[in-house]
Tab-separated table of C-alpha atoms and ligand atoms in Angstrom:
chain	number	residue	atom	x	y	z
A	1	UNK	CA	103.380	101.453	119.694
A	2	UNK	CA	99.901	101.691	118.152
A	3	UNK	CA	100.850	98.821	115.798
A	4	UNK	CA	102.137	96.792	118.746
A	5	UNK	CA	98.837	97.283	120.585
A	6	UNK	CA	97.020	96.136	117.436
A	7	UNK	CA	99.267	93.075	117.026
A	8	UNK	CA	98.695	92.133	120.652
A	9	UNK	CA	94.921	92.380	120.227
A	10	UNK	CA	95.134	90.356	116.995
A	11	UNK	CA	96.948	87.546	118.759
A	12	UNK	CA	94.224	87.155	121.422
A	13	UNK	CA	90.831	85.572	120.866
A	14	UNK	CA	89.777	86.499	124.403
A	15	UNK	CA	89.614	90.041	125.833
A	16	UNK	CA	92.938	91.460	127.088
A	17	UNK	CA	92.935	93.876	130.011
A	18	UNK	CA	94.473	97.345	129.730
A	19	UNK	CA	96.709	96.348	132.608
A	20	UNK	CA	98.058	93.325	130.740
A	21	UNK	CA	98.660	95.344	127.559
A	22	UNK	CA	100.504	98.039	129.490
A	23	UNK	CA	102.634	95.421	131.291
A	24	UNK	CA	103.457	93.482	128.113
A	25	UNK	CA	104.363	96.548	126.080
A	26	UNK	CA	105.932	98.568	128.885
A	27	UNK	CA	103.696	101.644	128.472
A	28	UNK	CA	101.218	103.385	130.777
A	29	UNK	CA	97.509	102.468	130.910
A	30	UNK	CA	96.738	105.993	129.628
A	31	UNK	CA	98.954	105.422	126.582
A	32	UNK	CA	97.201	102.101	125.906
A	33	UNK	CA	93.824	103.810	126.100
A	34	UNK	CA	94.966	106.553	123.655
A	35	UNK	CA	96.180	103.979	121.112
A	36	UNK	CA	92.905	102.052	121.387
A	37	UNK	CA	91.023	105.315	120.810
A	38	UNK	CA	93.098	106.076	117.679
A	39	UNK	CA	92.601	102.549	116.329
A	40	UNK	CA	88.840	102.919	116.815
A	41	UNK	CA	88.935	106.243	114.962
A	42	UNK	CA	90.692	104.444	112.082
A	43	UNK	CA	87.789	101.996	111.902
A	44	UNK	CA	88.971	99.077	114.030
A	45	UNK	CA	86.095	97.580	115.965
A	46	UNK	CA	87.471	97.129	119.480
A	47	UNK	CA	84.917	96.344	122.160
A	48	UNK	CA	85.674	96.789	125.839
A	49	UNK	CA	84.126	94.131	128.026
A	50	UNK	CA	83.693	95.315	131.636
A	51	UNK	CA	86.051	93.546	134.009
A	52	UNK	CA	87.694	91.622	131.148
A	53	UNK	CA	89.348	94.035	128.773
A	54	UNK	CA	89.614	94.832	125.055
A	55	UNK	CA	88.642	92.516	122.194
A	56	UNK	CA	89.328	93.120	118.482
A	57	UNK	CA	86.125	92.247	116.620
A	58	UNK	CA	86.641	93.798	113.201
A	59	UNK	CA	89.138	95.549	110.971
A	60	UNK	CA	88.255	98.507	108.717
A	61	UNK	CA	87.613	97.932	105.038
A	62	UNK	CA	90.426	100.271	104.099
A	63	UNK	CA	93.666	99.333	102.393
A	64	UNK	CA	95.810	100.528	105.298
A	65	UNK	CA	99.582	100.090	105.288
A	66	UNK	CA	99.662	98.271	108.638
A	67	UNK	CA	96.928	95.872	107.517
A	68	UNK	CA	98.643	95.121	104.217
A	69	UNK	CA	101.955	94.593	106.007
A	70	UNK	CA	100.212	92.131	108.322
A	71	UNK	CA	98.495	90.186	105.530
A	72	UNK	CA	101.647	90.189	103.364
A	73	UNK	CA	104.136	89.332	106.117
A	74	UNK	CA	107.076	87.392	104.661
A	75	UNK	CA	106.188	88.269	101.051
A	76	UNK	CA	108.360	90.340	98.694
A	77	UNK	CA	105.414	92.741	98.469
A	78	UNK	CA	105.763	93.665	102.160
A	79	UNK	CA	109.170	95.333	101.577
A	80	UNK	CA	107.882	98.771	100.613
A	81	UNK	CA	104.203	99.685	100.843
A	82	UNK	CA	102.664	103.059	99.961
A	83	UNK	CA	98.950	103.511	100.698
A	84	UNK	CA	97.094	106.606	99.496
A	85	UNK	CA	93.548	107.867	99.626
A	86	UNK	CA	93.505	109.703	96.285
A	87	UNK	CA	96.171	109.659	93.571
A	88	UNK	CA	96.378	110.369	89.845
A	89	UNK	CA	97.502	106.852	88.930
A	90	UNK	CA	99.181	104.203	91.091
A	91	UNK	CA	101.173	103.096	88.019
A	92	UNK	CA	102.656	106.591	87.715
A	93	UNK	CA	103.596	106.610	91.412
A	94	UNK	CA	105.132	103.142	91.158
A	95	UNK	CA	107.178	104.189	88.101
A	96	UNK	CA	108.414	107.282	89.955
A	97	UNK	CA	109.366	105.098	92.938
A	98	UNK	CA	111.129	102.600	90.644
A	99	UNK	CA	113.069	105.440	88.974
A	100	UNK	CA	114.261	106.439	92.432
A	101	UNK	CA	115.462	102.926	93.232
A	102	UNK	CA	112.438	101.347	94.936
A	103	UNK	CA	113.123	97.668	95.622
A	104	UNK	CA	111.611	94.801	93.726
A	105	UNK	CA	108.178	94.174	95.214
A	106	UNK	CA	107.447	97.841	96.003
A	107	UNK	CA	103.671	98.237	96.225
A	108	UNK	CA	101.522	101.342	95.671
A	109	UNK	CA	97.831	101.196	96.586
A	110	UNK	CA	95.080	103.816	96.460
A	111	UNK	CA	91.432	104.014	97.487
A	112	UNK	CA	90.647	106.173	94.470
A	113	UNK	CA	92.391	107.326	91.257
A	114	UNK	CA	91.669	110.579	89.465
A	115	UNK	CA	93.578	109.590	86.330
A	116	UNK	CA	93.411	105.805	86.323
A	117	UNK	CA	94.979	104.499	83.124
A	118	UNK	CA	93.795	101.542	81.067
A	119	UNK	CA	95.472	99.766	78.169
A	120	UNK	CA	95.765	101.438	74.780
A	121	UNK	CA	95.460	104.953	76.207
A	122	UNK	CA	92.041	104.371	77.740
A	123	UNK	CA	90.877	105.550	81.157
A	124	UNK	CA	90.232	103.218	84.069
A	125	UNK	CA	87.156	104.177	86.081
A	126	UNK	CA	88.499	104.267	89.661
A	127	UNK	CA	85.910	105.522	92.172
A	128	UNK	CA	86.392	105.405	95.932
A	129	UNK	CA	84.560	102.726	97.852
A	130	UNK	CA	84.877	99.171	96.736
A	131	UNK	CA	87.689	98.982	94.198
A	132	UNK	CA	91.318	97.925	94.377
A	133	UNK	CA	93.879	100.038	92.507
A	134	UNK	CA	97.334	98.622	93.043
A	135	UNK	CA	100.685	98.685	91.254
A	136	UNK	CA	103.827	96.667	91.943
A	137	UNK	CA	107.431	97.061	90.821
A	138	UNK	CA	109.274	93.987	89.533
A	139	UNK	CA	112.875	93.856	88.358
A	140	UNK	CA	113.126	90.545	86.485
A	141	UNK	CA	116.549	89.659	85.023
A	142	UNK	CA	114.926	89.182	81.604
A	143	UNK	CA	114.785	90.734	78.142
A	144	UNK	CA	112.050	93.163	77.092
A	145	UNK	CA	110.508	90.610	74.714
A	146	UNK	CA	109.779	88.417	77.751
A	147	UNK	CA	107.680	91.125	79.427
A	148	UNK	CA	104.277	90.191	77.888
A	149	UNK	CA	104.397	86.954	79.884
A	150	UNK	CA	103.880	88.990	83.053
A	151	UNK	CA	100.507	90.136	81.856
A	152	UNK	CA	99.339	86.520	81.581
A	153	UNK	CA	100.972	85.687	84.900
A	154	UNK	CA	99.148	88.480	86.722
A	155	UNK	CA	95.792	87.475	85.236
A	156	UNK	CA	96.276	83.868	86.430
A	157	UNK	CA	97.256	85.073	89.918
A	158	UNK	CA	94.120	87.196	90.074
A	159	UNK	CA	91.772	84.482	88.775
A	160	UNK	CA	93.117	82.049	91.381
A	161	UNK	CA	92.672	84.666	94.119
A	162	UNK	CA	89.066	85.399	93.146
A	163	UNK	CA	88.251	81.693	93.219
A	164	UNK	CA	89.836	81.281	96.642
A	165	UNK	CA	88.450	84.413	98.302
A	166	UNK	CA	85.076	84.882	96.568
A	167	UNK	CA	84.351	81.296	95.493
A	168	UNK	CA	83.675	82.448	91.929
A	169	UNK	CA	85.219	81.107	88.721
A	170	UNK	CA	86.410	83.909	86.447
A	171	UNK	CA	87.526	83.625	82.843
A	172	UNK	CA	90.558	85.285	81.256
A	173	UNK	CA	90.208	86.929	77.853
A	174	UNK	CA	93.607	87.212	76.195
A	175	UNK	CA	95.800	88.775	77.178
A	176	UNK	CA	94.616	89.854	80.610
A	177	UNK	CA	90.994	90.896	80.943
A	178	UNK	CA	89.424	88.987	83.801
A	179	UNK	CA	85.699	88.377	83.389
A	180	UNK	CA	82.724	87.183	85.399
A	181	UNK	CA	79.532	86.246	83.539
A	182	UNK	CA	81.182	87.550	80.367
A	183	UNK	CA	81.710	91.046	81.807
A	184	UNK	CA	85.006	92.624	82.799
A	185	UNK	CA	85.732	93.281	86.472
A	186	UNK	CA	89.527	93.471	86.377
A	187	UNK	CA	92.099	94.962	84.055
A	188	UNK	CA	95.881	94.814	84.176
A	189	UNK	CA	98.235	97.418	82.735
A	190	UNK	CA	101.903	96.406	82.534
A	191	UNK	CA	104.403	99.177	81.856
A	192	UNK	CA	108.122	98.772	81.393
A	193	UNK	CA	111.427	100.632	81.422
A	194	UNK	CA	114.096	98.770	79.494
A	195	UNK	CA	117.038	98.887	77.149
A	196	UNK	CA	117.268	96.549	74.138
A	197	UNK	CA	118.717	93.620	76.121
A	198	UNK	CA	117.501	94.164	79.652
A	199	UNK	CA	114.406	95.135	81.607
A	200	UNK	CA	115.163	97.777	84.252
A	201	UNK	CA	111.747	97.395	85.829
A	202	UNK	CA	108.154	96.457	85.185
A	203	UNK	CA	105.165	98.079	86.827
A	204	UNK	CA	102.131	95.812	86.930
A	205	UNK	CA	99.003	97.836	87.680
A	206	UNK	CA	95.746	96.106	88.547
A	207	UNK	CA	92.280	97.594	88.788
A	208	UNK	CA	89.603	95.365	90.341
A	209	UNK	CA	85.921	96.168	90.773
A	210	UNK	CA	85.464	94.313	94.048
A	211	UNK	CA	82.474	95.700	95.942
A	212	UNK	CA	81.775	98.472	93.457
A	213	UNK	CA	78.112	99.126	92.718
A	214	UNK	CA	77.564	98.858	88.928
A	215	UNK	CA	74.996	101.668	89.170
A	216	UNK	CA	77.977	103.913	89.875
A	217	UNK	CA	79.602	102.968	86.537
A	218	UNK	CA	79.319	105.488	83.718
A	219	UNK	CA	76.570	104.636	81.229
A	220	UNK	CA	79.169	103.616	78.638
A	221	UNK	CA	80.476	100.791	80.887
A	222	UNK	CA	77.256	99.363	82.282
A	223	UNK	CA	76.775	96.659	79.618
A	224	UNK	CA	80.355	95.419	79.713
A	225	UNK	CA	81.599	95.921	83.272
A	226	UNK	CA	80.741	94.180	86.512
A	227	UNK	CA	82.070	93.672	90.034
A	228	UNK	CA	82.782	90.662	92.225
A	229	UNK	CA	80.034	91.675	94.647
A	230	UNK	CA	77.491	91.966	91.839
A	231	UNK	CA	78.239	88.486	90.524
A	232	UNK	CA	78.740	86.763	93.870
A	233	UNK	CA	75.920	88.502	95.722
A	234	UNK	CA	78.058	89.463	98.703
A	235	UNK	CA	80.875	91.839	99.622
A	236	UNK	CA	84.419	90.491	99.661
A	237	UNK	CA	87.336	91.598	101.867
A	238	UNK	CA	89.466	93.759	99.602
A	239	UNK	CA	92.536	93.390	101.762
A	240	UNK	CA	92.313	89.601	101.769
A	241	UNK	CA	91.768	89.514	98.007
A	242	UNK	CA	94.725	91.820	97.359
A	243	UNK	CA	97.007	89.849	99.676
A	244	UNK	CA	96.086	86.481	98.139
A	245	UNK	CA	96.523	87.941	94.630
A	246	UNK	CA	99.997	89.278	95.418
A	247	UNK	CA	101.097	86.056	97.100
A	248	UNK	CA	99.917	84.095	94.042
A	249	UNK	CA	101.816	86.543	91.842
A	250	UNK	CA	105.003	85.987	93.836
A	251	UNK	CA	104.662	82.207	93.498
A	252	UNK	CA	104.083	82.402	89.737
A	253	UNK	CA	106.930	84.897	89.349
A	254	UNK	CA	109.327	82.367	90.882
A	255	UNK	CA	107.942	79.681	88.550
A	256	UNK	CA	108.521	81.974	85.545
A	257	UNK	CA	112.100	82.775	86.574
A	258	UNK	CA	112.977	79.154	87.371
A	259	UNK	CA	111.057	77.224	84.695
A	260	UNK	CA	110.140	79.757	82.031
A	261	UNK	CA	106.683	80.752	80.802
A	262	UNK	CA	105.228	77.332	79.708
A	263	UNK	CA	103.951	76.296	83.193
A	264	UNK	CA	102.312	79.720	83.566
A	265	UNK	CA	100.685	79.328	80.131
A	266	UNK	CA	99.344	75.902	81.146
A	267	UNK	CA	97.657	77.506	84.162
A	268	UNK	CA	96.422	80.404	82.033
A	269	UNK	CA	94.709	77.901	79.720
A	270	UNK	CA	92.626	76.514	82.591
A	271	UNK	CA	90.968	79.949	82.958
A	272	UNK	CA	90.876	80.824	79.264
A	273	UNK	CA	87.682	81.986	77.537
A	274	UNK	CA	89.456	82.912	74.266
A	275	UNK	CA	90.897	79.738	72.761
A	276	UNK	CA	88.543	77.895	70.459
A	277	UNK	CA	86.489	81.061	69.935
A	278	UNK	CA	85.862	83.105	66.818
A	279	UNK	CA	87.637	86.416	67.422
A	280	UNK	CA	88.246	89.841	65.947
A	281	UNK	CA	91.709	90.994	66.878
A	282	UNK	CA	92.602	94.652	66.530
A	283	UNK	CA	96.335	95.270	66.541
A	284	UNK	CA	98.254	98.233	65.167
A	285	UNK	CA	95.170	99.606	63.432
A	286	UNK	CA	94.555	96.294	61.614
A	287	UNK	CA	91.530	94.074	62.281
A	288	UNK	CA	92.126	90.345	61.845
A	289	UNK	CA	89.232	87.887	61.926
A	290	UNK	CA	89.624	84.220	62.678
A	291	UNK	CA	89.692	81.548	65.373
A	292	UNK	CA	91.978	81.751	68.412
A	293	UNK	CA	93.700	78.361	68.571
A	294	UNK	CA	96.621	78.509	70.987
A	295	UNK	CA	99.022	80.530	73.132
A	296	UNK	CA	102.565	80.706	71.731
A	297	UNK	CA	105.549	79.928	73.957
A	298	UNK	CA	106.124	83.654	74.595
A	299	UNK	CA	102.482	84.351	75.492
A	300	UNK	CA	101.333	85.567	72.064
A	301	UNK	CA	97.885	84.614	70.736
A	302	UNK	CA	97.837	82.206	67.779
A	303	UNK	CA	94.936	82.967	65.449
A	304	UNK	CA	93.995	81.092	62.274
A	305	UNK	CA	92.436	83.606	59.912
A	306	UNK	CA	89.262	82.991	57.948
A	307	UNK	CA	91.542	82.458	54.908
A	308	UNK	CA	93.523	79.728	56.748
A	309	UNK	CA	96.547	81.924	57.426
A	310	UNK	CA	98.055	81.452	60.920
A	311	UNK	CA	99.307	84.564	62.735
A	312	UNK	CA	100.752	85.147	66.179
A	313	UNK	CA	99.883	88.419	67.933
A	314	UNK	CA	101.963	89.785	70.804
A	315	UNK	CA	99.495	92.521	71.656
A	316	UNK	CA	96.063	93.687	70.657
A	317	UNK	CA	92.448	93.857	71.629
A	318	UNK	CA	90.311	90.745	71.270
A	319	UNK	CA	86.571	90.796	70.720
A	320	UNK	CA	84.864	87.430	71.079
A	321	UNK	CA	82.436	86.858	68.224
A	322	UNK	CA	79.335	84.704	68.386
A	323	UNK	CA	80.332	82.582	65.374
B	401	BTN	C1	92.877	97.713	81.228
B	401	BTN	O1	92.719	98.562	80.348
B	401	BTN	O2	92.196	96.696	81.250
B	401	BTN	C2	93.947	97.918	82.277
B	401	BTN	C3	93.418	98.663	83.460
B	401	BTN	C4	94.469	98.839	84.554
B	401	BTN	C5	93.992	99.715	85.682
B	401	BTN	C6	94.947	99.757	86.823
B	401	BTN	S1	94.249	100.495	88.269
B	401	BTN	C7	95.807	100.490	89.041
B	401	BTN	C8	96.827	100.869	87.988
B	401	BTN	N1	96.941	102.310	87.886
B	401	BTN	C9	96.513	102.763	86.723
B	401	BTN	O3	96.492	103.961	86.391
B	401	BTN	N2	96.104	101.761	85.955
B	401	BTN	C10	96.261	100.482	86.610
């Protein structure tokens, strides 16, 4: 009933009287008042205008299940939504849910992670207040070797969302670091359960420094990490950004399943800050120096070494060099 009261307030631009709400929803005026009180306690800004009624003026900046369901209505990511205040890692929770049969599109979100995981065994700094930590379950009917394409796909979806919601133009460093002003504000960790010929599920975990204050970053990150708010000069709605990102992801996912990876790679290239650059690529303990020249059909990075040898890397860590 609380959600119905909220939906009714959302659908009105003018104040609605308690009497009208109680008549429309078939509950007592006292019950309406109690639900309004609870919504206010959750952070909804509901003003009561004497003689006119209640008006919804603002929603809380919390990743609440009801809010996400509203913003994601009709999307595959609205099927199963878990929202938490504090977790170890949303990727771990999403994997546990997937193991127990969670549907494709299942979404796990947290305000804060105590054991946020980055790529290559690193940690992901995940403080409360300003970040997005979200993981989704996908069950593509594909082979494990096609999984790296999802990392590129997610980075494109995120770059497009940041441009739309924050009006900023990010760059993507292969495979999936998303940068503003050359500093990283988003990382994507894709994990997989598969057999040789078939993916059971993928978990795509995304960490975004949205309104995070860089002063709160550990010393070791301050030179290389940033947030959307820092670069754009103003706070951004986390819920809107997350919803636009996931809707973009769903669109690109359909493109990948119907047309293969090439159209996704073409989009990726429009955001790329890696191709044409001198790079050091660390992969499997080896460091390879050269120039990044292209993205292979399966999403790998094509690098021409300083000795002229061409190699394709499926994974690794790229450092952009100045020459
Ligand atoms: C990277 O190293 O760049 C990847 C960082 C991925 C972080 C996200 S935050 C949500 C999800 N849960 C995790 O534990 N990690 C990912």
